[in-house]
Coordinates of C-alpha atoms and ligand atoms in Angstrom, one line a residue:
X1 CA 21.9 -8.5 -8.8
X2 CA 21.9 -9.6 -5.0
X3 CA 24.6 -6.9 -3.9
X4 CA 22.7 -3.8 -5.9
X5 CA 19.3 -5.3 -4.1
X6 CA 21.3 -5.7 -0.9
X7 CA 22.9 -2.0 -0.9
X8 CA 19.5 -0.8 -1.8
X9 CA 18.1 -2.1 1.1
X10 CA 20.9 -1.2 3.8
X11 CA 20.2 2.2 2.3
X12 CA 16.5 2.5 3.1
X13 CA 17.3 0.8 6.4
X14 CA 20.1 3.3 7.1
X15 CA 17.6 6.3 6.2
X16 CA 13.9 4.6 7.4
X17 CA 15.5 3.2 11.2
X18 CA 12.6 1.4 12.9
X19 CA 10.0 1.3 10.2
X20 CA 10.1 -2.2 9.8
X21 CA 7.1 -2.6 7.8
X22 CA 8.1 0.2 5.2
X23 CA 11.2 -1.6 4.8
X24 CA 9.4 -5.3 4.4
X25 CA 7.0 -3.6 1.7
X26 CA 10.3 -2.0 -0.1
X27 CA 12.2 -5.3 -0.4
X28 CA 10.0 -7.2 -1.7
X29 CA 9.4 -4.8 -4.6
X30 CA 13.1 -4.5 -5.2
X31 CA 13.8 -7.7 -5.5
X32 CA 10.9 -7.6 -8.1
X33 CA 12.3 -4.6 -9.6
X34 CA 16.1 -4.8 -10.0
X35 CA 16.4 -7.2 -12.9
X36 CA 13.6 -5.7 -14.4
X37 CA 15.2 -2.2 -14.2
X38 CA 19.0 -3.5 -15.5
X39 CA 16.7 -4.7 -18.8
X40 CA 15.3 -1.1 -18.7
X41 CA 18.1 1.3 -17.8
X42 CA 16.1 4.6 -18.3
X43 CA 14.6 4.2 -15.3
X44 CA 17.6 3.8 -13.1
X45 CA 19.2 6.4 -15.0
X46 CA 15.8 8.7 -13.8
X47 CA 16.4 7.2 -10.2
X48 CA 12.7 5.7 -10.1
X49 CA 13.5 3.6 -7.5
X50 CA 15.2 6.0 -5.5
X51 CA 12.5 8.7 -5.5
X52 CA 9.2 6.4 -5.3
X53 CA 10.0 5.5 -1.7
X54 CA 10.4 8.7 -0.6
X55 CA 6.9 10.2 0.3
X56 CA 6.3 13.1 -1.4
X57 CA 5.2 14.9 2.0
X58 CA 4.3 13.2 5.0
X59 CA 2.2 15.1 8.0
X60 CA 1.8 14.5 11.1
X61 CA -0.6 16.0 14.1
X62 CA -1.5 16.3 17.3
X63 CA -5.5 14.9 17.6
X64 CA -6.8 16.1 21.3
X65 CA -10.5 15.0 21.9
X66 CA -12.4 14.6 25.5
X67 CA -14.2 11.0 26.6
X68 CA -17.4 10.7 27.9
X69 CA -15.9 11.1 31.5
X70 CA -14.4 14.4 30.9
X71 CA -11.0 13.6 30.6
X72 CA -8.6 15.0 27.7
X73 CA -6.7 12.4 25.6
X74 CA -4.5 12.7 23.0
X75 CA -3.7 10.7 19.7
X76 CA -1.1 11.6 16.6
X77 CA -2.8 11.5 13.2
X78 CA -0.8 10.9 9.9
X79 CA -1.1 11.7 6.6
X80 CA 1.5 9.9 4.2
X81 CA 1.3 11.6 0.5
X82 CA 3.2 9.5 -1.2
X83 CA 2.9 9.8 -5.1
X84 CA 0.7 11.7 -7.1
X85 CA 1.9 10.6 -10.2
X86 CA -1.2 9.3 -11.6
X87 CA -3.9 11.1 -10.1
X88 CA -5.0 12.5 -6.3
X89 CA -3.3 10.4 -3.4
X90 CA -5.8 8.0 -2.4
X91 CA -5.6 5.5 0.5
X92 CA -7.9 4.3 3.5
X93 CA -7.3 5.8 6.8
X94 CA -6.8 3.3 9.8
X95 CA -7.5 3.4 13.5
X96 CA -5.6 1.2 15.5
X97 CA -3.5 1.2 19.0
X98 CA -0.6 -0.2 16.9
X99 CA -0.6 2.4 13.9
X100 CA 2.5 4.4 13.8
X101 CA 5.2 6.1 10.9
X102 CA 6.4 2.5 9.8
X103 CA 2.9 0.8 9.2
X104 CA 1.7 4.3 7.3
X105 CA 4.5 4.2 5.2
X106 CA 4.1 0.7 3.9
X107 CA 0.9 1.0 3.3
X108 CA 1.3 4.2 1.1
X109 CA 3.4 2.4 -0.5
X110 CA 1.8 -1.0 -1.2
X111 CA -1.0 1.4 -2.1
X112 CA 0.5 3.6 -5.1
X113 CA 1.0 0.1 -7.0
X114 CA -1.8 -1.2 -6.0
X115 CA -4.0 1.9 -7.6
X116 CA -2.0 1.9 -10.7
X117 CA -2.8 -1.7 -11.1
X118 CA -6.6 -0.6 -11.3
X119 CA -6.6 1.2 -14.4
X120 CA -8.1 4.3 -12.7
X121 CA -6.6 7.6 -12.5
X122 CA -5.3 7.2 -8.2
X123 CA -2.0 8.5 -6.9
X124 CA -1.6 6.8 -3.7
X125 CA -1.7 7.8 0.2
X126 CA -2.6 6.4 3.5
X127 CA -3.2 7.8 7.2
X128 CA -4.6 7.1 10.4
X129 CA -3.8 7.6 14.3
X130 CA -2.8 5.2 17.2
X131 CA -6.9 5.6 18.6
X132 CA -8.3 2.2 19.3
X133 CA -12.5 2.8 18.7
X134 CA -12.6 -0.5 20.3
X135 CA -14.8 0.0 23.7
X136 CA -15.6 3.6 22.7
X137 CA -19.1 5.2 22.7
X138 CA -20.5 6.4 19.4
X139 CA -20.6 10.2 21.2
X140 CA -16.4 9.5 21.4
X141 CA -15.9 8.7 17.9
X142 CA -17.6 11.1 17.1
X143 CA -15.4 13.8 19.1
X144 CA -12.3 12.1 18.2
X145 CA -13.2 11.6 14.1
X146 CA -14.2 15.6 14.3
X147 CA -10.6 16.2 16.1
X148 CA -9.1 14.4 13.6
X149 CA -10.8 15.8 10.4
X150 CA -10.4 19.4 12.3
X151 CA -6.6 19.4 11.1
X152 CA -6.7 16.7 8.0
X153 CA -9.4 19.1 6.1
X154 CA -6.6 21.5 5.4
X155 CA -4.3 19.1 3.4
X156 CA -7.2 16.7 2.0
X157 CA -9.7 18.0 -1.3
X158 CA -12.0 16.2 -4.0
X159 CA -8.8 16.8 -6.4
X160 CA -6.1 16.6 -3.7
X161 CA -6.2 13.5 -1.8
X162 CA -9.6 10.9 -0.9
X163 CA -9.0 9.3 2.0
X164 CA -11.2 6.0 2.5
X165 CA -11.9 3.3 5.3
X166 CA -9.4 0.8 6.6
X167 CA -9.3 -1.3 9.7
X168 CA -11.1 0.7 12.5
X169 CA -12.7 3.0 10.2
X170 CA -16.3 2.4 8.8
X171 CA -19.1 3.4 7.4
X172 CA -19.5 5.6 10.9
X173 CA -16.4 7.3 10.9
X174 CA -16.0 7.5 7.5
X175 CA -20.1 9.6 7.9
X176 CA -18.2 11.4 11.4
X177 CA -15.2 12.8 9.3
X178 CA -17.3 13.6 6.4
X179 CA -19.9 15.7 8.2
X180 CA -16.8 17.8 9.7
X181 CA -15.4 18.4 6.6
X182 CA -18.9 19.7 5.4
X183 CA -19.0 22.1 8.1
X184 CA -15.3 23.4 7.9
X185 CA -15.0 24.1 4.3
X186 CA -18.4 24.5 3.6
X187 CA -18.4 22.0 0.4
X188 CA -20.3 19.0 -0.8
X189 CA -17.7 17.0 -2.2
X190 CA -16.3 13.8 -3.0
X191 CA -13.2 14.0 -0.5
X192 CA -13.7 10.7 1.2
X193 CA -14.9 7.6 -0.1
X194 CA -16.8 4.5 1.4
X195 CA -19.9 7.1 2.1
X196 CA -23.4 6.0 2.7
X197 CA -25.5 5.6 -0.1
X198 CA -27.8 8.1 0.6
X199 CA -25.3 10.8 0.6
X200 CA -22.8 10.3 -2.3
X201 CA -21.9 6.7 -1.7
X202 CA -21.6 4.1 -4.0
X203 CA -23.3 0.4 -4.1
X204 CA -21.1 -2.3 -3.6
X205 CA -18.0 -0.2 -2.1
X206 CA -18.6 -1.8 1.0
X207 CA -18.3 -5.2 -0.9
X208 CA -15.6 -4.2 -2.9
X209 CA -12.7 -5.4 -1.4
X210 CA -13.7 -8.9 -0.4
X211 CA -15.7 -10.0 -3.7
X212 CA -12.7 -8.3 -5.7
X213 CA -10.4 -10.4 -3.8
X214 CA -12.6 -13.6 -4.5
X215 CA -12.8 -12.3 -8.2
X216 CA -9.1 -13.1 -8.6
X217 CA -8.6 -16.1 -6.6
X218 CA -11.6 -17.0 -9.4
X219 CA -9.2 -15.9 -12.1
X220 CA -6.6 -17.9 -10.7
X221 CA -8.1 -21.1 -10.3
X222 CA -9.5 -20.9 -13.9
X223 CA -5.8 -21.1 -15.6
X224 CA -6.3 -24.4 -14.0
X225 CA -9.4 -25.1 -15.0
X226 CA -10.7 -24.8 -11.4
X227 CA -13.1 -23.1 -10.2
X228 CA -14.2 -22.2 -6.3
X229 CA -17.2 -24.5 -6.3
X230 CA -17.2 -27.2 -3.0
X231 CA -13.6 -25.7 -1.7
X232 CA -13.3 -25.5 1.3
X233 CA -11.7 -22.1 3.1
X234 CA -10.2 -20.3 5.8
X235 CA -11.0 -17.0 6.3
X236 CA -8.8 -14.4 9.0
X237 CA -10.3 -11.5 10.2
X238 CA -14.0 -10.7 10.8
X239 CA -14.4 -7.1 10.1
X240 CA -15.4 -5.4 6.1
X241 CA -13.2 -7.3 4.0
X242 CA -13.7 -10.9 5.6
X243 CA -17.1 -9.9 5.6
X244 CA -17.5 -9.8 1.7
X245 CA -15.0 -12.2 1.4
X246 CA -17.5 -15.0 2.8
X247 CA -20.3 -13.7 1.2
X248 CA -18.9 -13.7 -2.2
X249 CA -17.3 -17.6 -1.4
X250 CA -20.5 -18.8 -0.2
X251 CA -22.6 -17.5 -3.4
X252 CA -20.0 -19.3 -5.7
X253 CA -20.6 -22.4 -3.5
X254 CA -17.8 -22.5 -1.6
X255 CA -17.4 -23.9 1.8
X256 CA -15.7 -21.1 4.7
X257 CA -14.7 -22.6 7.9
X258 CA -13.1 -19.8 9.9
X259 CA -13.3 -16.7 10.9
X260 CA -11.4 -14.5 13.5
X261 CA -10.9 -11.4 15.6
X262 CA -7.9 -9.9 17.8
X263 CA -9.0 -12.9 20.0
X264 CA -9.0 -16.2 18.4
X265 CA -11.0 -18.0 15.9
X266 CA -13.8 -20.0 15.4
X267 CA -13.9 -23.2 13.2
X268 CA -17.3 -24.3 11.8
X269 CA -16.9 -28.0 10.2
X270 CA -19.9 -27.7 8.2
X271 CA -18.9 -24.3 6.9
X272 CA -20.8 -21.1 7.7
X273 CA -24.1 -20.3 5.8
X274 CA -26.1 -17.1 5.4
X275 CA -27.8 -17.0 8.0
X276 CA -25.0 -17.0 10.5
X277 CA -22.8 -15.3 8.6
X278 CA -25.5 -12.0 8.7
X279 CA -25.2 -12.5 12.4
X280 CA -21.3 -12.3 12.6
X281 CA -22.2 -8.8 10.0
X282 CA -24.3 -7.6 13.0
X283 CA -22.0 -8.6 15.8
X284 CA -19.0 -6.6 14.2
X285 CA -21.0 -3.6 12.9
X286 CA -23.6 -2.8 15.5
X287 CA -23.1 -4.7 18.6
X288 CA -19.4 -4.2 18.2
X289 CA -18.3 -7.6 19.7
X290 CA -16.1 -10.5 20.0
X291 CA -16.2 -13.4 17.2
X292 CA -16.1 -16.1 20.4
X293 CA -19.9 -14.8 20.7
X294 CA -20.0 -16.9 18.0
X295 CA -19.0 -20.2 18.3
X296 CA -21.9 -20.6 20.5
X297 CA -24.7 -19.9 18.8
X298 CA -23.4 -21.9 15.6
X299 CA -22.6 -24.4 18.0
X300 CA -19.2 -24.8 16.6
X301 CA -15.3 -24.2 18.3
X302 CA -13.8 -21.7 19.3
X303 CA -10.0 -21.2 19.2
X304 CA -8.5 -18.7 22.0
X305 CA -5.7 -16.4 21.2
X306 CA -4.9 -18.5 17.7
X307 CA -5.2 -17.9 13.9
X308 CA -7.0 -20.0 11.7
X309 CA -4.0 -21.2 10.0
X310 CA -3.6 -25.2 11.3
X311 CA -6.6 -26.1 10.2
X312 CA -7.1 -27.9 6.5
X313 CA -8.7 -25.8 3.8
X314 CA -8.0 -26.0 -0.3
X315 CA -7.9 -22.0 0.0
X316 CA -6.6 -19.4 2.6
X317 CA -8.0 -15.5 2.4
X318 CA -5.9 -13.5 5.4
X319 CA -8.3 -10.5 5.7
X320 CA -7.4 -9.4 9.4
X321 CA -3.8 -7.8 9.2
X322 CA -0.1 -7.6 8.3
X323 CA 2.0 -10.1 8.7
X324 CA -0.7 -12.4 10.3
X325 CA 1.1 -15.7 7.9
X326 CA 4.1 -16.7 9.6
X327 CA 6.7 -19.2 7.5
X328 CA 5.5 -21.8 10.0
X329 CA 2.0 -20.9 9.2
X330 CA 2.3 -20.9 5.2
X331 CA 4.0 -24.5 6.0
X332 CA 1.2 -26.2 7.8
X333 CA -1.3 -24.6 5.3
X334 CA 1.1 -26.1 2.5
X335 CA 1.3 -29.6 4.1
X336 CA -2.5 -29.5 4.8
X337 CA -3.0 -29.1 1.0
X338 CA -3.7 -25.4 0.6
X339 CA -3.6 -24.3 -3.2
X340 CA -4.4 -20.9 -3.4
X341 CA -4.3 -18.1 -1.2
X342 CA -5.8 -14.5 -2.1
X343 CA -4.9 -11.8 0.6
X344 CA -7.4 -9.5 1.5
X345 CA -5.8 -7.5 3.8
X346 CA -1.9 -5.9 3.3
X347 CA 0.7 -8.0 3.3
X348 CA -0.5 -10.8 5.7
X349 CA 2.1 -13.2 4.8
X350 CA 5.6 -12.4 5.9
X351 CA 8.5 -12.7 3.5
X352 CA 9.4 -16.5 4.6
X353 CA 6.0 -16.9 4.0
X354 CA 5.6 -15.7 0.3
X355 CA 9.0 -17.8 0.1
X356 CA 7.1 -21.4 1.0
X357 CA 4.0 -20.5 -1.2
X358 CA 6.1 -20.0 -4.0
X359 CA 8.2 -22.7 -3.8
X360 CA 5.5 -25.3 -3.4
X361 CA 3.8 -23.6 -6.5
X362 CA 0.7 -22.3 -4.7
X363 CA -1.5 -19.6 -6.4
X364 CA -0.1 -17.2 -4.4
X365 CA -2.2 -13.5 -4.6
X366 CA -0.4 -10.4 -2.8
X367 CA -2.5 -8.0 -1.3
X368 CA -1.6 -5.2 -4.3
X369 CA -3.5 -7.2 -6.5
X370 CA -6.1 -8.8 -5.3
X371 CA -7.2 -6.4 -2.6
X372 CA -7.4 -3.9 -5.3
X373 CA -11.1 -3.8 -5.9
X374 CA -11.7 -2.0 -2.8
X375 CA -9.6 1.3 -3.8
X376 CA -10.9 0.4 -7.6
X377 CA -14.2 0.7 -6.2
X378 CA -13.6 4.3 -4.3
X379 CA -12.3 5.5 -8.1
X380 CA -15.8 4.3 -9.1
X381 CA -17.5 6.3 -6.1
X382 CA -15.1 9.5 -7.0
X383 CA -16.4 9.3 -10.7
X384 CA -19.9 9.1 -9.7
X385 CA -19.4 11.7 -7.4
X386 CA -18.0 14.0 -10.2
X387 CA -20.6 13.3 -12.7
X388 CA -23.4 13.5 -10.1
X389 CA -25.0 10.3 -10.9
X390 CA -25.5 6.7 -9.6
X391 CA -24.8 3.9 -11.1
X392 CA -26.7 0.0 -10.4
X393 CA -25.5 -2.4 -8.5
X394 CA -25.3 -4.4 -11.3
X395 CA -23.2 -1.9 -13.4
X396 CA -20.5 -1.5 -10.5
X397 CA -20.2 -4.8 -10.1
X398 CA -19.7 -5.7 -13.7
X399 CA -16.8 -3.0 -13.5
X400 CA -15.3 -4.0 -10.4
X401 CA -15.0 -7.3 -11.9
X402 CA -13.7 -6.4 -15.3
X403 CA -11.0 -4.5 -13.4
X404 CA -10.1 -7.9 -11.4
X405 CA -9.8 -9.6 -14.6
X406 CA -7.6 -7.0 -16.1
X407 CA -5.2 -6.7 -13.0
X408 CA -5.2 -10.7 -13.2
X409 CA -4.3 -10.5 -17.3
X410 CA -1.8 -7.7 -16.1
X411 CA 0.1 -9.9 -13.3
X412 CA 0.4 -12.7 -15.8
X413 CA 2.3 -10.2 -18.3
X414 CA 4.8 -9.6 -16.6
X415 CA 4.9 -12.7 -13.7
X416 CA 4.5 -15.4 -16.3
X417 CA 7.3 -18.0 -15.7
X418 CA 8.5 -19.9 -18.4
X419 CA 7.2 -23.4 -16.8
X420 CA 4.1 -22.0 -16.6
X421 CA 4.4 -21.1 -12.7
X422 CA 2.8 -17.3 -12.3
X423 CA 4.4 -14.9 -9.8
X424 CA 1.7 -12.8 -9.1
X425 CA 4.3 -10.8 -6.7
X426 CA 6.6 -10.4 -9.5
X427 CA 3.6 -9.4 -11.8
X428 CA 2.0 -7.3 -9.8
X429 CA 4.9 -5.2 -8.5
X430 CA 6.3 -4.8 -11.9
X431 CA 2.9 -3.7 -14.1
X432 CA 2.1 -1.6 -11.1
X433 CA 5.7 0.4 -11.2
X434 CA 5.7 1.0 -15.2
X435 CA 2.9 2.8 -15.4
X436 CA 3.9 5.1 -12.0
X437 CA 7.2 5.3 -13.5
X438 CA 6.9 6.7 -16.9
X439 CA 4.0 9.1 -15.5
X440 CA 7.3 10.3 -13.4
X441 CA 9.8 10.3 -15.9
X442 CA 7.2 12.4 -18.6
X443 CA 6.3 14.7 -15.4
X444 CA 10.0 15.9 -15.3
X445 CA 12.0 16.1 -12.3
X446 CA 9.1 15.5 -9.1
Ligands
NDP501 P1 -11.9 -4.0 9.9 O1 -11.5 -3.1 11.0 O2 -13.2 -3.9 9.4 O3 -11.6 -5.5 10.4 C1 -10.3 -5.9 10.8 C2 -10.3 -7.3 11.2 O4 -9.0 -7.8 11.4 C3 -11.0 -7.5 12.6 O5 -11.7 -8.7 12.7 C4 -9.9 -7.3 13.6 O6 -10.1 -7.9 14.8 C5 -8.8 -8.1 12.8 N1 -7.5 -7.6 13.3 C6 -7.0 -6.3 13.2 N2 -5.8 -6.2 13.7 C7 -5.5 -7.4 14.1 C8 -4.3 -7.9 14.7 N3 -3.2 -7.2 15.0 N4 -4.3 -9.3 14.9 C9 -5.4 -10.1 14.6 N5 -6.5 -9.6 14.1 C10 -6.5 -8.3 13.8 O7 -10.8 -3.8 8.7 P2 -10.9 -4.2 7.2 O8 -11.6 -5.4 7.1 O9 -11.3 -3.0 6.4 O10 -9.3 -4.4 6.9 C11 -8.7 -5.7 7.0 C12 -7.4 -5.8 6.2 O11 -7.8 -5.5 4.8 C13 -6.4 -4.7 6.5 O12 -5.1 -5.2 6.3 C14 -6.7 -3.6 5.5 O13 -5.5 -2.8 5.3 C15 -7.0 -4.4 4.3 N6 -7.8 -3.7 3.2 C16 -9.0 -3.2 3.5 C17 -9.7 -2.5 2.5 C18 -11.0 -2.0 2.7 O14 -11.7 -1.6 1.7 N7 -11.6 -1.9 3.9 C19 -9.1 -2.4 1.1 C20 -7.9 -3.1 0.9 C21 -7.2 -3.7 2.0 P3 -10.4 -7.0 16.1 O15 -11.8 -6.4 15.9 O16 -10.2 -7.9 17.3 O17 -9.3 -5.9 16.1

């Protein structure tokens, strides 16, 4: 089983050079998948395997857009289409210094198990472009999201692909691109999701992602007849999906002691409570700053140029970024009695990582699953969209959580261990790929 997993993987590494991250996301499917597929031979007899990791087109663009000084810049926007086997691609779009090929590609990736894990009708995508919004002026977000959507309108559509939000893109760009579109093709439509409210959005998209995530770790918890009530956790990132996340944790009565940017983090002993955390939702969404402004005004510490990963918490929620859980970090959060961890953002744990979890039995959540109720969410906006109606806050919710449930239920199928240990990576990766696959295989050759 090793060598076919290993000659897999020199293979993609052979034909993917230098996309590290696309290759990370592929492995740790594979391993998932190889045994499953020698008890299933039809699907290596239809080359699944071979032909999922191969986009199914990939574009790339030039974005030129002018700063409020005058000068010209210019950024490369990317559009990875990577299976439509289930319904339109459908993936956020990200803005960051760092995005590139690689990063796109294991996000697409991540993403078309992900949506099949929902339930909904979503092939999977993802783009972006290496523009940091960081330290821009609205009037240059603007410029550069119209650039941007100037050459994306032409392969995106309500039936096509969706894009959404993802880190650096908000409920502002997401409302800059949108208008553009508008105005090129001429068409009200449900192209992106994560609009405002007043203009085709749905309620609790923005909250999606981080009470879905909570939702699970719930799930979790309760084949252990647990429940979040008086843990205490550590939260990464401080941007839409650690936003939620905390929000969600402190309604069930949970206690969040961390929180973190780009920077460092702060640690608040008592835990966070509403109050403050509103002003952290008003620091990142309107006055655009740094979390350190923080630690301050809650009068608690703050941590320069470190993660929140030393310090003791019963449950971890990495909601900034990829590989943001070393195998050092997953250790000290191990010895410093972690027992659950539900990612919020993709693939935050590195593959020594998810080794060290699993070993010491942790409730271990991959991104695929329990980020998932932020794209489940976006299938909700897309139906409302289509059926030209709004639904309550109450009835999305009730939805988003049923679909948690069901994805939990689904990872349990097929990641139950026989001493009753549940890899959810396992799970997740393999009731994701059935579905995809046999759409593929009764699609003929695609
Ligand atoms: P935001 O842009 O709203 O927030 C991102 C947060 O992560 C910020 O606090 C940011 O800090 C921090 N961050 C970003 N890059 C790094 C880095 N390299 N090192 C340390 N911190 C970093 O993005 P989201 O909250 O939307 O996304 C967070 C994660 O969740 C991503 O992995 C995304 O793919 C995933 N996700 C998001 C979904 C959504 O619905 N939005 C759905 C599913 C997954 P700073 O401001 O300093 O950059």
């Amino acid at each position: 089983m090793e060598k076919i997993v290993k000659e897999f993987l020199a293979k993609v590494a052979a034909k993917n050079p230098e996309e590290v991250e696309f290759q990370q996301a592929v492995r740790e499917v594979v391993e998932s998948l190889v045994p499953f597929m020698e008890e299933n031979p039809k699907y290596k007899k239809e080359k699944i395997l071979e032909r999922i990791i191969e986009p199914e087109r990939t574009i790339m663009f030039r974005v030129p857009w002018i700063d409020d000084k005058g000068e010209i810049n210019i950024n490369r926007g990317y559009r990875v289409e990577m299976n439509s086997a289930l319904g339109p691609y459908k993936g956020g779009i990200r803005f960051h210094p760092n995005v590139n090929l690689g990063i796109l590609k294991f996000l697409a990736f991540e993403q078309v198990f992900k949506n099949s894990l929902t339930t909904l009708p979503l092939g999977g995508g993802k783009g972006g472009a290496d523009f940091d919004p960081k330290g821009k002026s609205d009037n240059e977000v603007m410029r550069f999201c119209q650039s941007f959507m100037t050459e994306l309108q032409r392969h995106i559509g309500a039936n096509t692909d969706v894009p959404a939000g993802d880190i650096g893109v908000g409920a502002r760009e997401i409302g800059y691109m949108f208008g553009q579109y508008k105005r090129l093709r001429n068409e009200f439509t449900g192209v992106l999701t994560g609009k405002g409210l007043n203009w085709g959005g749905s309620l609790v998209r923005p909250e999606a992602t981080g009470y879905g995530c909570v939702y699970f770790v719930e799930e979790m918890l309760k084949t252990k007849g647990d429940s979040l009530k008086g843990k205490t956790c550590a939260v990464s990132g401080s941007g839409n999906v650690a936003q939620y996340t905390v929000q969600k944790l402190l309604e069930l009565g949970a206690k969040v002691v961390t929180l973190s940017d780009s920077n460092g983090f702060i640690y608040h002993e008592n835990g966070l409570d509403h109050k403050e955390l509103q002003c952290v939702i008003d620091l990142k969404n309107v006055k655009r700053g740094r979390i350190k402004e923080c630690a301050k005004q809650f009068n608690c510490s703050y941590y320069e140029s470190k993660n929140p990963w030393g310090v003791k918490c019963d449950i971890a929620f990495p909601s900034a970024t990829q590989n943001e859980i070393s195998g050092a970090d997953a250790r000290e959060l191990v010895k410093n009695g972690c027992i659950a961890v539900g990612e919020g953002a993709n693939m935050p744990t590195t593959p020594e990582g998810v080794k060290v979890f699993q070993k010491a039995k942790v409730l271990y959540a991959p991104g695929k699953a329990a980020n998932a109720g932020g794209v489940a969410t976006s299938g909700l906006e897309m139906s409302q969209n289509s059926m030209r109606i709004s639904w309550s806050r109450q009835e999305v919710d009730a939805k988003l959580r049923q679909i948690m449930v069901l994805i939990h239920e689904n990872c349990i199928r097929y990641g139950g261990n026989r001493d009753g240990y549940v890899d959810y990576v396992k799970g997740a990766n393999i009731a994701g790929f059935v579905k995809v696959a046999d759409a593929m295989i009764d699609q003929g050759l695609v």
